[in-house]
Each structure stands twice: as C-alpha cells, then as structure tokens.
Amino acid sequence: MVPLILRALHGQVHRFTGVVDRFGSFPLGGEVIHTVCIRELQHARSEQPVKPDHWWFRLREPWAQASVQLGDTVLFTAKVQLCTKGWDEIAIEPAVPVRRQRQVVGLGGRIRDVVVTRRAQRHSVVMDDLEEAVRLKAQQLVEAEDRARLLEQHRDALLRDLAALQKRLQQANIRCRVLDPKSAKALHVPLRCSAGGRQHRGFAVLSA
C-alpha cells in the first residue's frame, strides 16, 4: 500500500495507530523530559502506512493514563502540524557552525484519546500460557483414554448380548420350522396350521 505522506494532511486532525517501540528522555531547562516512540504508524480509517513511519512524543498524561508498555498497539488522535525534529548544522561563518532544530510536518505533541487496542504478550506470559495449554491437553488425553476403555467394555458387552440374541433367534427359527402349533402361536409368525383336519393361516410367538 502506498504510504500516506503527513504533509498532505497538514493542519488536519486524524486518528492514528502504532506500536510502542521504546521510551526515552532528554534534559530541558534543568528537568528531564520523558518521551515515547511510536512505530509502524498507520492512518486508522484508511489503514495506510504513514511516512515517516515512527514519531517521538512527550510522555504526557494521555499516554500515562493508558498505561502503555513496550509492544502495545495503540490508537490515538493527533493534529498534523509543523514540528521540530532533530537538528541541522548551518555555518554562518566557516569556523563557527550553528545548530538549529529541523522543522518538519509531523504529529503534534498534544495527542488525546489514547487507547491500547492490543496488549503485548511478555515472554513469561507466553510461557505460562503454553505450559497451561500442555497441562490441559495432557488431562484431556487421560480423560479420553478412560472414556475409550469404558466404550471398549460397553462394546464387548453389546457383542455378547448380540451373540446371545442371534442364538435365540436361530433357535426360534428352528422351532418355527417344526410347525409346532403351540410354539407357532407364541411366536406370532404366519404359519399354516392344521385344526380339525383343515389347513388355515395362524400366528406364532415363541413362548418363553
């Protein structure tokens, strides 16, 4: 995706995203000014990468309230304006160089609405999560093996019951072929039976 040049947004207020890269500080008027560098800058709405791709901000209250940490992904509002960044050396006289702060179009320091959209996972947190996942999988494996043993026992019992039922069915078929009137009545199967010297259809059910 083509980078979005900040100069094209000069004077406008937009939402940006980025990743907390590092913290820094510098002395100013006898005080220490704390700073934070946000890298991988993107325009929040269009998701276009921003050029320059990183920016230093003073660590003011909005950053502190969001409790930003290294690696956090943040969303914030900033005004694109003329800023000072770095130093240029100019020579008024050949032997007397003068340093002057460089003027560039960038993100103003008075940002607002800082939100951490994704916290960075620390190494210890990742390790703890992996160890917990291994423990859970091992427990699930033990439970699955127990269920498998129970299912195998249940399968064996069903096979025994099936064999017994098949044997009874075979015996019932043999009895039906004999055409015993009593057993035919007990079985409830259609048979030709003799009654009073005449042939008629009846039903047989195997008696217990």
PDB file of C-alpha atoms in Angstrom:
ATOM      1  CA  MET A   1       0.000   0.000   0.000  1.00  0.00           C
ATOM      2  CA  VAL A   2       1.301   3.477  -0.881  1.00  0.00           C
ATOM      3  CA  PRO A   3       2.449   5.349   2.255  1.00  0.00           C
ATOM      4  CA  LEU A   4       0.445   8.371   3.342  1.00  0.00           C
ATOM      5  CA  ILE A   5       2.668  11.465   3.458  1.00  0.00           C
ATOM      6  CA  LEU A   6       1.855  13.518   6.536  1.00  0.00           C
ATOM      7  CA  ARG A   7       2.489  16.738   4.646  1.00  0.00           C
ATOM      8  CA  ALA A   8      -0.706  16.012   2.664  1.00  0.00           C
ATOM      9  CA  LEU A   9      -2.696  16.184   5.944  1.00  0.00           C
ATOM     10  CA  HIS A  10      -1.106  19.381   7.253  1.00  0.00           C
ATOM     11  CA  GLY A  11      -3.434  21.222   9.616  1.00  0.00           C
ATOM     12  CA  GLN A  12      -5.895  18.318   9.971  1.00  0.00           C
ATOM     13  CA  VAL A  13      -6.768  16.149  12.967  1.00  0.00           C
ATOM     14  CA  HIS A  14      -6.835  12.389  12.415  1.00  0.00           C
ATOM     15  CA  ARG A  15      -6.780   9.071  14.246  1.00  0.00           C
ATOM     16  CA  PHE A  16      -3.614   7.001  14.008  1.00  0.00           C
ATOM     17  CA  THR A  17      -2.455   3.589  15.168  1.00  0.00           C
ATOM     18  CA  GLY A  18       1.020   2.358  16.019  1.00  0.00           C
ATOM     19  CA  VAL A  19       3.142   0.172  18.258  1.00  0.00           C
ATOM     20  CA  VAL A  20       5.008   1.389  21.339  1.00  0.00           C
ATOM     21  CA  ASP A  21       8.640   0.935  20.312  1.00  0.00           C
ATOM     22  CA  ARG A  22      10.704   2.411  23.155  1.00  0.00           C
ATOM     23  CA  PHE A  23      10.884   5.075  25.827  1.00  0.00           C
ATOM     24  CA  GLY A  24      13.451   7.848  26.126  1.00  0.00           C
ATOM     25  CA  SER A  25      14.239  11.140  27.817  1.00  0.00           C
ATOM     26  CA  PHE A  26      16.177  14.354  27.341  1.00  0.00           C
ATOM     27  CA  PRO A  27      17.155  17.261  29.587  1.00  0.00           C
ATOM     28  CA  LEU A  28      15.405  20.587  29.183  1.00  0.00           C
ATOM     29  CA  GLY A  29      15.792  23.614  31.435  1.00  0.00           C
ATOM     30  CA  GLY A  30      17.101  21.579  34.342  1.00  0.00           C
ATOM     31  CA  GLU A  31      14.343  18.985  34.029  1.00  0.00           C
ATOM     32  CA  VAL A  32      14.162  15.553  32.411  1.00  0.00           C
ATOM     33  CA  ILE A  33      11.503  15.213  29.738  1.00  0.00           C
ATOM     34  CA  HIS A  34      10.294  11.644  29.223  1.00  0.00           C
ATOM     35  CA  THR A  35       9.301  10.515  25.734  1.00  0.00           C
ATOM     36  CA  VAL A  36       7.769   7.567  23.919  1.00  0.00           C
ATOM     37  CA  CYS A  37       8.415   6.408  20.342  1.00  0.00           C
ATOM     38  CA  ILE A  38       5.512   5.003  18.313  1.00  0.00           C
ATOM     39  CA  ARG A  39       6.496   2.974  15.231  1.00  0.00           C
ATOM     40  CA  GLU A  40       4.553   1.330  12.406  1.00  0.00           C
ATOM     41  CA  LEU A  41       2.296   4.369  12.208  1.00  0.00           C
ATOM     42  CA  GLN A  42      -0.895   3.943  10.203  1.00  0.00           C
ATOM     43  CA  HIS A  43      -3.873   6.114   9.399  1.00  0.00           C
ATOM     44  CA  ALA A  44      -6.640   4.496  11.449  1.00  0.00           C
ATOM     45  CA  ARG A  45      -9.503   4.874   8.960  1.00  0.00           C
ATOM     46  CA  SER A  46      -7.694   4.006   5.724  1.00  0.00           C
ATOM     47  CA  GLU A  47      -5.078   1.705   7.340  1.00  0.00           C
ATOM     48  CA  GLN A  48      -2.456   3.318   5.106  1.00  0.00           C
ATOM     49  CA  PRO A  49       1.092   3.301   6.490  1.00  0.00           C
ATOM     50  CA  VAL A  50       2.271   6.788   7.400  1.00  0.00           C
ATOM     51  CA  LYS A  51       5.528   8.394   6.315  1.00  0.00           C
ATOM     52  CA  PRO A  52       7.531   8.920   8.448  1.00  0.00           C
ATOM     53  CA  ASP A  53       6.736   5.523   9.956  1.00  0.00           C
ATOM     54  CA  HIS A  54       7.607   6.479  13.554  1.00  0.00           C
ATOM     55  CA  TRP A  55       7.317   9.519  15.792  1.00  0.00           C
ATOM     56  CA  TRP A  56       8.534  10.611  19.202  1.00  0.00           C
ATOM     57  CA  PHE A  57       6.011  12.106  21.635  1.00  0.00           C
ATOM     58  CA  ARG A  58       6.419  13.613  25.046  1.00  0.00           C
ATOM     59  CA  LEU A  59       5.110  11.168  27.624  1.00  0.00           C
ATOM     60  CA  ARG A  60       2.192  13.318  28.701  1.00  0.00           C
ATOM     61  CA  GLU A  61      -0.893  12.372  30.716  1.00  0.00           C
ATOM     62  CA  PRO A  62      -2.900  10.596  27.952  1.00  0.00           C
ATOM     63  CA  TRP A  63      -0.080   8.054  27.496  1.00  0.00           C
ATOM     64  CA  ALA A  64       0.281   7.560  31.236  1.00  0.00           C
ATOM     65  CA  GLN A  65      -3.475   7.106  31.746  1.00  0.00           C
ATOM     66  CA  ALA A  66      -3.480   4.348  29.104  1.00  0.00           C
ATOM     67  CA  SER A  67      -0.538   2.634  30.908  1.00  0.00           C
ATOM     68  CA  VAL A  68       1.246   1.998  27.616  1.00  0.00           C
ATOM     69  CA  GLN A  69       4.016  -0.601  27.630  1.00  0.00           C
ATOM     70  CA  LEU A  70       6.570  -1.789  25.103  1.00  0.00           C
ATOM     71  CA  GLY A  71       4.944  -3.676  22.245  1.00  0.00           C
ATOM     72  CA  ASP A  72       1.400  -2.400  22.909  1.00  0.00           C
ATOM     73  CA  THR A  73      -0.692  -1.458  19.892  1.00  0.00           C
ATOM     74  CA  VAL A  74      -2.267   1.962  20.455  1.00  0.00           C
ATOM     75  CA  LEU A  75      -4.919   4.146  18.849  1.00  0.00           C
ATOM     76  CA  PHE A  76      -4.770   7.921  19.337  1.00  0.00           C
ATOM     77  CA  THR A  77      -5.843  11.295  17.944  1.00  0.00           C
ATOM     78  CA  ALA A  78      -3.264  13.829  16.800  1.00  0.00           C
ATOM     79  CA  LYS A  79      -3.051  17.004  14.745  1.00  0.00           C
ATOM     80  CA  VAL A  80      -0.740  17.062  11.735  1.00  0.00           C
ATOM     81  CA  GLN A  81       1.293  20.235  12.067  1.00  0.00           C
ATOM     82  CA  LEU A  82       4.716  21.807  11.757  1.00  0.00           C
ATOM     83  CA  CYS A  83       7.025  20.329  14.363  1.00  0.00           C
ATOM     84  CA  THR A  84      10.700  20.344  15.302  1.00  0.00           C
ATOM     85  CA  LYS A  85      12.621  17.123  14.847  1.00  0.00           C
ATOM     86  CA  GLY A  86      16.369  16.710  15.117  1.00  0.00           C
ATOM     87  CA  TRP A  87      18.995  19.317  14.448  1.00  0.00           C
ATOM     88  CA  ASP A  88      20.569  20.934  11.399  1.00  0.00           C
ATOM     89  CA  GLU A  89      24.012  22.442  11.425  1.00  0.00           C
ATOM     90  CA  ILE A  90      24.408  25.662   9.463  1.00  0.00           C
ATOM     91  CA  ALA A  91      27.598  27.647   9.114  1.00  0.00           C
ATOM     92  CA  ILE A  92      27.187  31.395   9.435  1.00  0.00           C
ATOM     93  CA  GLU A  93      30.948  31.649   9.340  1.00  0.00           C
ATOM     94  CA  PRO A  94      33.242  28.820   8.240  1.00  0.00           C
ATOM     95  CA  ALA A  95      34.722  28.377  11.705  1.00  0.00           C
ATOM     96  CA  VAL A  96      31.530  28.921  13.690  1.00  0.00           C
ATOM     97  CA  PRO A  97      28.855  26.271  12.933  1.00  0.00           C
ATOM     98  CA  VAL A  98      25.432  26.905  14.441  1.00  0.00           C
ATOM     99  CA  ARG A  99      22.915  24.197  15.319  1.00  0.00           C
ATOM    100  CA  ARG A 100      19.251  24.790  14.558  1.00  0.00           C
ATOM    101  CA  GLN A 101      16.262  22.476  15.093  1.00  0.00           C
ATOM    102  CA  ARG A 102      14.840  20.995  11.904  1.00  0.00           C
ATOM    103  CA  GLN A 103      11.268  21.993  11.002  1.00  0.00           C
ATOM    104  CA  VAL A 104       9.136  19.152   9.574  1.00  0.00           C
ATOM    105  CA  VAL A 105       5.444  18.329   9.177  1.00  0.00           C
ATOM    106  CA  GLY A 106       4.575  15.667  11.719  1.00  0.00           C
ATOM    107  CA  LEU A 107       2.261  14.764  14.582  1.00  0.00           C
ATOM    108  CA  GLY A 108       1.648  17.383  17.228  1.00  0.00           C
ATOM    109  CA  GLY A 109       2.610  16.557  20.777  1.00  0.00           C
ATOM    110  CA  ARG A 110      -0.796  17.248  22.311  1.00  0.00           C
ATOM    111  CA  ILE A 111      -2.367  13.928  21.456  1.00  0.00           C
ATOM    112  CA  ARG A 112      -5.619  12.708  23.012  1.00  0.00           C
ATOM    113  CA  ASP A 113      -7.950   9.689  23.229  1.00  0.00           C
ATOM    114  CA  VAL A 114      -5.130   7.172  23.657  1.00  0.00           C
ATOM    115  CA  VAL A 115      -6.459   3.613  23.705  1.00  0.00           C
ATOM    116  CA  VAL A 116      -4.459   0.379  23.926  1.00  0.00           C
ATOM    117  CA  THR A 117      -6.138  -1.887  21.364  1.00  0.00           C
ATOM    118  CA  ARG A 118      -3.865  -4.885  21.975  1.00  0.00           C
ATOM    119  CA  ARG A 119      -1.517  -5.576  24.844  1.00  0.00           C
ATOM    120  CA  ALA A 120       1.877  -7.059  24.074  1.00  0.00           C
ATOM    121  CA  GLN A 121       2.454 -10.513  25.487  1.00  0.00           C
ATOM    122  CA  ARG A 122       5.511 -10.760  27.647  1.00  0.00           C
ATOM    123  CA  HIS A 123       7.783 -13.800  27.440  1.00  0.00           C
ATOM    124  CA  SER A 124       6.740 -15.062  30.865  1.00  0.00           C
ATOM    125  CA  VAL A 125       3.063 -14.718  29.955  1.00  0.00           C
ATOM    126  CA  VAL A 126       3.573 -16.668  26.745  1.00  0.00           C
ATOM    127  CA  MET A 127       5.434 -19.430  28.595  1.00  0.00           C
ATOM    128  CA  ASP A 128       2.715 -19.631  31.249  1.00  0.00           C
ATOM    129  CA  ASP A 129       0.044 -19.885  28.568  1.00  0.00           C
ATOM    130  CA  LEU A 130       1.935 -22.657  26.756  1.00  0.00           C
ATOM    131  CA  GLU A 131       2.502 -24.634  29.956  1.00  0.00           C
ATOM    132  CA  GLU A 132      -1.176 -24.331  30.849  1.00  0.00           C
ATOM    133  CA  ALA A 133      -2.148 -25.486  27.354  1.00  0.00           C
ATOM    134  CA  VAL A 134       0.140 -28.547  27.668  1.00  0.00           C
ATOM    135  CA  ARG A 135      -1.332 -29.387  31.074  1.00  0.00           C
ATOM    136  CA  LEU A 136      -4.889 -29.163  29.766  1.00  0.00           C
ATOM    137  CA  LYS A 137      -4.092 -31.332  26.735  1.00  0.00           C
ATOM    138  CA  ALA A 138      -2.481 -33.991  28.958  1.00  0.00           C
ATOM    139  CA  GLN A 139      -5.544 -34.002  31.207  1.00  0.00           C
ATOM    140  CA  GLN A 140      -7.848 -34.291  28.196  1.00  0.00           C
ATOM    141  CA  LEU A 141      -5.768 -37.226  26.912  1.00  0.00           C
ATOM    142  CA  VAL A 142      -6.118 -39.104  30.210  1.00  0.00           C
ATOM    143  CA  GLU A 143      -9.882 -38.492  30.220  1.00  0.00           C
ATOM    144  CA  ALA A 144     -10.156 -39.617  26.591  1.00  0.00           C
ATOM    145  CA  GLU A 145      -8.277 -42.841  27.354  1.00  0.00           C
ATOM    146  CA  ASP A 146     -10.623 -43.542  30.289  1.00  0.00           C
ATOM    147  CA  ARG A 147     -13.650 -42.988  28.050  1.00  0.00           C
ATOM    148  CA  ALA A 148     -12.106 -45.233  25.400  1.00  0.00           C
ATOM    149  CA  ARG A 149     -11.708 -48.060  27.932  1.00  0.00           C
ATOM    150  CA  LEU A 150     -15.307 -47.678  29.066  1.00  0.00           C
ATOM    151  CA  LEU A 151     -16.520 -47.665  25.469  1.00  0.00           C
ATOM    152  CA  GLU A 152     -14.495 -50.798  24.741  1.00  0.00           C
ATOM    153  CA  GLN A 153     -16.061 -52.558  27.719  1.00  0.00           C
ATOM    154  CA  HIS A 154     -19.510 -51.438  26.607  1.00  0.00           C
ATOM    155  CA  ARG A 155     -18.771 -52.672  23.074  1.00  0.00           C
ATOM    156  CA  ASP A 156     -17.742 -56.086  24.384  1.00  0.00           C
ATOM    157  CA  ALA A 157     -20.953 -56.313  26.419  1.00  0.00           C
ATOM    158  CA  LEU A 158     -23.039 -55.360  23.371  1.00  0.00           C
ATOM    159  CA  LEU A 159     -21.276 -58.005  21.293  1.00  0.00           C
ATOM    160  CA  ARG A 160     -22.065 -60.647  23.916  1.00  0.00           C
ATOM    161  CA  ASP A 161     -25.714 -59.574  24.032  1.00  0.00           C
ATOM    162  CA  LEU A 162     -25.884 -59.616  20.240  1.00  0.00           C
ATOM    163  CA  ALA A 163     -24.429 -63.128  20.090  1.00  0.00           C
ATOM    164  CA  ALA A 164     -26.953 -64.328  22.669  1.00  0.00           C
ATOM    165  CA  LEU A 165     -29.857 -62.760  20.747  1.00  0.00           C
ATOM    166  CA  GLN A 166     -28.661 -64.267  17.481  1.00  0.00           C
ATOM    167  CA  LYS A 167     -28.511 -67.684  19.147  1.00  0.00           C
ATOM    168  CA  ARG A 168     -32.059 -67.294  20.468  1.00  0.00           C
ATOM    169  CA  LEU A 169     -33.249 -66.155  17.047  1.00  0.00           C
ATOM    170  CA  GLN A 170     -31.658 -69.197  15.438  1.00  0.00           C
ATOM    171  CA  GLN A 171     -33.352 -71.459  17.957  1.00  0.00           C
ATOM    172  CA  ALA A 172     -36.685 -69.741  17.324  1.00  0.00           C
ATOM    173  CA  ASN A 173     -36.339 -70.281  13.582  1.00  0.00           C
ATOM    174  CA  ILE A 174     -35.680 -73.951  14.139  1.00  0.00           C
ATOM    175  CA  ARG A 175     -38.774 -74.256  16.306  1.00  0.00           C
ATOM    176  CA  CYS A 176     -40.871 -72.438  13.721  1.00  0.00           C
ATOM    177  CA  ARG A 177     -39.854 -74.911  11.070  1.00  0.00           C
ATOM    178  CA  VAL A 178     -41.197 -77.750  13.188  1.00  0.00           C
ATOM    179  CA  LEU A 179     -44.626 -76.094  12.896  1.00  0.00           C
ATOM    180  CA  ASP A 180     -45.496 -76.829  16.471  1.00  0.00           C
ATOM    181  CA  PRO A 181     -48.929 -75.185  16.942  1.00  0.00           C
ATOM    182  CA  LYS A 182     -48.169 -74.103  20.486  1.00  0.00           C
ATOM    183  CA  SER A 183     -44.813 -72.589  19.640  1.00  0.00           C
ATOM    184  CA  ALA A 184     -46.252 -71.105  16.439  1.00  0.00           C
ATOM    185  CA  LYS A 185     -48.916 -69.315  18.479  1.00  0.00           C
ATOM    186  CA  ALA A 186     -46.290 -67.996  20.828  1.00  0.00           C
ATOM    187  CA  LEU A 187     -44.013 -66.718  18.046  1.00  0.00           C
ATOM    188  CA  HIS A 188     -46.579 -64.586  16.215  1.00  0.00           C
ATOM    189  CA  VAL A 189     -45.211 -65.631  12.820  1.00  0.00           C
ATOM    190  CA  PRO A 190     -47.619 -66.569   9.999  1.00  0.00           C
ATOM    191  CA  LEU A 191     -47.832 -70.362   9.651  1.00  0.00           C
ATOM    192  CA  ARG A 192     -50.110 -72.911   8.049  1.00  0.00           C
ATOM    193  CA  CYS A 193     -51.513 -74.996  10.910  1.00  0.00           C
ATOM    194  CA  SER A 194     -53.977 -77.869  10.944  1.00  0.00           C
ATOM    195  CA  ALA A 195     -57.089 -77.583  13.093  1.00  0.00           C
ATOM    196  CA  GLY A 196     -59.899 -80.103  12.773  1.00  0.00           C
ATOM    197  CA  GLY A 197     -58.256 -81.605   9.683  1.00  0.00           C
ATOM    198  CA  ARG A 198     -58.323 -78.278   7.783  1.00  0.00           C
ATOM    199  CA  GLN A 199     -55.339 -76.051   6.841  1.00  0.00           C
ATOM    200  CA  HIS A 200     -55.510 -72.345   7.829  1.00  0.00           C
ATOM    201  CA  ARG A 201     -53.112 -69.442   8.485  1.00  0.00           C
ATOM    202  CA  GLY A 202     -52.258 -68.506  12.035  1.00  0.00           C
ATOM    203  CA  PHE A 203     -49.608 -66.600  14.006  1.00  0.00           C
ATOM    204  CA  ALA A 204     -46.908 -67.997  16.206  1.00  0.00           C
ATOM    205  CA  VAL A 205     -44.908 -66.375  19.044  1.00  0.00           C
ATOM    206  CA  LEU A 206     -42.046 -68.127  20.686  1.00  0.00           C
ATOM    207  CA  SER A 207     -43.024 -68.839  24.244  1.00  0.00           C
ATOM    208  CA  ALA A 208     -40.521 -68.187  26.954  1.00  0.00           C
TER     209      ALA A 208
END
